[in-house]
C-alpha positions as a Markdown table, in Angstrom:
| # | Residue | x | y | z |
|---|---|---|---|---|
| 1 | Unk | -21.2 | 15.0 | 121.5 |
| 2 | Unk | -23.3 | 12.4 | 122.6 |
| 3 | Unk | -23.2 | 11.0 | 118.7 |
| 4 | Unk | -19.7 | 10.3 | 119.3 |
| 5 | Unk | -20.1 | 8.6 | 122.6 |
| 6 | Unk | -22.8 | 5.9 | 120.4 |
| 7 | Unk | -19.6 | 5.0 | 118.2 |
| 8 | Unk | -18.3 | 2.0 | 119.1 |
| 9 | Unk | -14.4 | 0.7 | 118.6 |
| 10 | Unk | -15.3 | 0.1 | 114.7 |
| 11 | Unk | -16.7 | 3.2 | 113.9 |
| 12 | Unk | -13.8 | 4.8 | 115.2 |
| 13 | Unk | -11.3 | 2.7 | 112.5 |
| 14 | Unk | -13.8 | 3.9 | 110.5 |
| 15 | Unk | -13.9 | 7.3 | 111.0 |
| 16 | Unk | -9.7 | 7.8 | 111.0 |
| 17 | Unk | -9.9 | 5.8 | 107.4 |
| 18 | Unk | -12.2 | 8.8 | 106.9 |
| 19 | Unk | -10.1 | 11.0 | 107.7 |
| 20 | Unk | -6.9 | 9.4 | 106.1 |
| 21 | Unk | -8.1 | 8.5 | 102.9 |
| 22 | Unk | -8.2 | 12.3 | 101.7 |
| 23 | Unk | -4.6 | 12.9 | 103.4 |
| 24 | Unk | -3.6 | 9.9 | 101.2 |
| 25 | Unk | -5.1 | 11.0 | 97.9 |
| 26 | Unk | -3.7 | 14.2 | 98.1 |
| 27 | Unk | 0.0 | 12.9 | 98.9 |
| 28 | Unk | -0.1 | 10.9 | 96.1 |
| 29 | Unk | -1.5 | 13.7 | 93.5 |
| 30 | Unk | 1.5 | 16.6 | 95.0 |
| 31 | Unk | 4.1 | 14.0 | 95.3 |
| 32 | Unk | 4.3 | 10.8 | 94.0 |
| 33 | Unk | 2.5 | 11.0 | 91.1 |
| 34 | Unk | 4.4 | 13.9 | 89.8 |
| 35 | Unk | 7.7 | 12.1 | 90.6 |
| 36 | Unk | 7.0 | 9.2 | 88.8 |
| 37 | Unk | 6.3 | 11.0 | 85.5 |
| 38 | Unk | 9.4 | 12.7 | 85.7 |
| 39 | Unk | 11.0 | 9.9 | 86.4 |
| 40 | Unk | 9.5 | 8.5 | 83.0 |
| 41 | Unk | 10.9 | 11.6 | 81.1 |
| 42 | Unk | 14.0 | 10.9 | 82.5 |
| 43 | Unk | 14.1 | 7.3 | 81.4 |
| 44 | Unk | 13.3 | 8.0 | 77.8 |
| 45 | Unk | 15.7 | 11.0 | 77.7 |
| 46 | Unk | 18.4 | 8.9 | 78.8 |
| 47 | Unk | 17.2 | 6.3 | 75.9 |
| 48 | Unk | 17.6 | 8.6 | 73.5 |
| 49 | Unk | 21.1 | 9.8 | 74.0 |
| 50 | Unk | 22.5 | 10.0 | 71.0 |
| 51 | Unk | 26.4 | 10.9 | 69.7 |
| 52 | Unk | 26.6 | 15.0 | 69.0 |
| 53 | Unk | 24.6 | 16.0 | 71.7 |
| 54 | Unk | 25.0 | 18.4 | 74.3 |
| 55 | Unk | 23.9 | 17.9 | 77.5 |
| 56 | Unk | 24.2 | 18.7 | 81.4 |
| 57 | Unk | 25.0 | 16.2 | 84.4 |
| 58 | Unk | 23.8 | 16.3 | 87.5 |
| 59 | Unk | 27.4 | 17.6 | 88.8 |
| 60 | Unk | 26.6 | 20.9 | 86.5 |
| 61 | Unk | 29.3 | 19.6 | 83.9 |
| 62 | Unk | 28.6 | 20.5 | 80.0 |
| 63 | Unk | 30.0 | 17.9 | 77.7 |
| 64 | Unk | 28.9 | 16.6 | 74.5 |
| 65 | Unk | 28.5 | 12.8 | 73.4 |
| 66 | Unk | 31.3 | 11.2 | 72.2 |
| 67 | Unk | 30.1 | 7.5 | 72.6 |
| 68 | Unk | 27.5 | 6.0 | 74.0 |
| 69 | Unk | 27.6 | 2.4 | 76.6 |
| 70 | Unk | 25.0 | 0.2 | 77.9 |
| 71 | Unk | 25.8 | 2.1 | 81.2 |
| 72 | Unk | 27.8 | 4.6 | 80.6 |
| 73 | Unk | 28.9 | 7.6 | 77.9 |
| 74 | Unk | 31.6 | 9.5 | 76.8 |
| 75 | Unk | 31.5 | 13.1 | 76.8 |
| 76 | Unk | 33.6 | 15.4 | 75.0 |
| 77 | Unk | 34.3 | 18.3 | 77.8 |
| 78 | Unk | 36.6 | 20.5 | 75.8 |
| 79 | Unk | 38.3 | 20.1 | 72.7 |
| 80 | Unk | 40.3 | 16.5 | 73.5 |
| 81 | Unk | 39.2 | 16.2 | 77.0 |
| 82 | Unk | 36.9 | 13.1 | 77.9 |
| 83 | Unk | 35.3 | 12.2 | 80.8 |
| 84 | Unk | 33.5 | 8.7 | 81.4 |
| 85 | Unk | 29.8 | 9.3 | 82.8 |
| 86 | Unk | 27.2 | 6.9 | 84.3 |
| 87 | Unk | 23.9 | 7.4 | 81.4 |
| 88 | Unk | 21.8 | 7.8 | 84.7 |
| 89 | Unk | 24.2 | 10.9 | 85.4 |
| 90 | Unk | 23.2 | 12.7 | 82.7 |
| 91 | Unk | 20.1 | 15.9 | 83.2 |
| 92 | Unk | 19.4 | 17.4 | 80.7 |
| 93 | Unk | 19.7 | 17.1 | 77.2 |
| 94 | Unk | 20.4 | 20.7 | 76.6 |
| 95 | Unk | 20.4 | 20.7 | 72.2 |
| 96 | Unk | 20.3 | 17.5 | 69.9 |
| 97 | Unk | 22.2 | 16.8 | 66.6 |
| 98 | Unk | 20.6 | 17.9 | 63.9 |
């Protein structure tokens, strides 16, 4: 007790940087850093879209590629039903063209 009293109004910022830094470094470890990477898998999966294969939206539609945009792709619902899709809409890539 009478250790804190010595502290003065800088060792106090201090000692709640102390205290925050771990807080911090453990937000970013569970959270953000996770995120990002899947956000990176996502990226590349989206680049390599290709025609033929099937995937699954974000809306929990099935299709499968038709054609591919800059932003956007076709996807084959059912046989001769299309549907025009933003790329970014697109989870999962559920099986590729072989």
């Amino acid at each position: 007790m009478f250790l804190l009293q010595e502290f003065s109004g800088n060792s106090s910022f201090f000692r709640s940087l102390l205290v925050f830094l771990p807080v911090i470094a453990i937000f970013w470890f569970l959270v953000i850093s996770p995120q990002r990477k899947e956000e990176k898998n996502k990226k590349e999966m989206i680049k390599n879209l290709k025609k033929g294969d099937k995937v699954l939206t974000i809306g929990g539609i099935f299709g499968v590629v038709k054609k591919l945009g800059d932003t956007d792709v076709i996807l084959e619902l059912s046989p001769n039903i299309e549907a025009v899709f933003i790329k970014t809409s697109i989870d999962k890539v559920l099986s590729e063209k072989k």
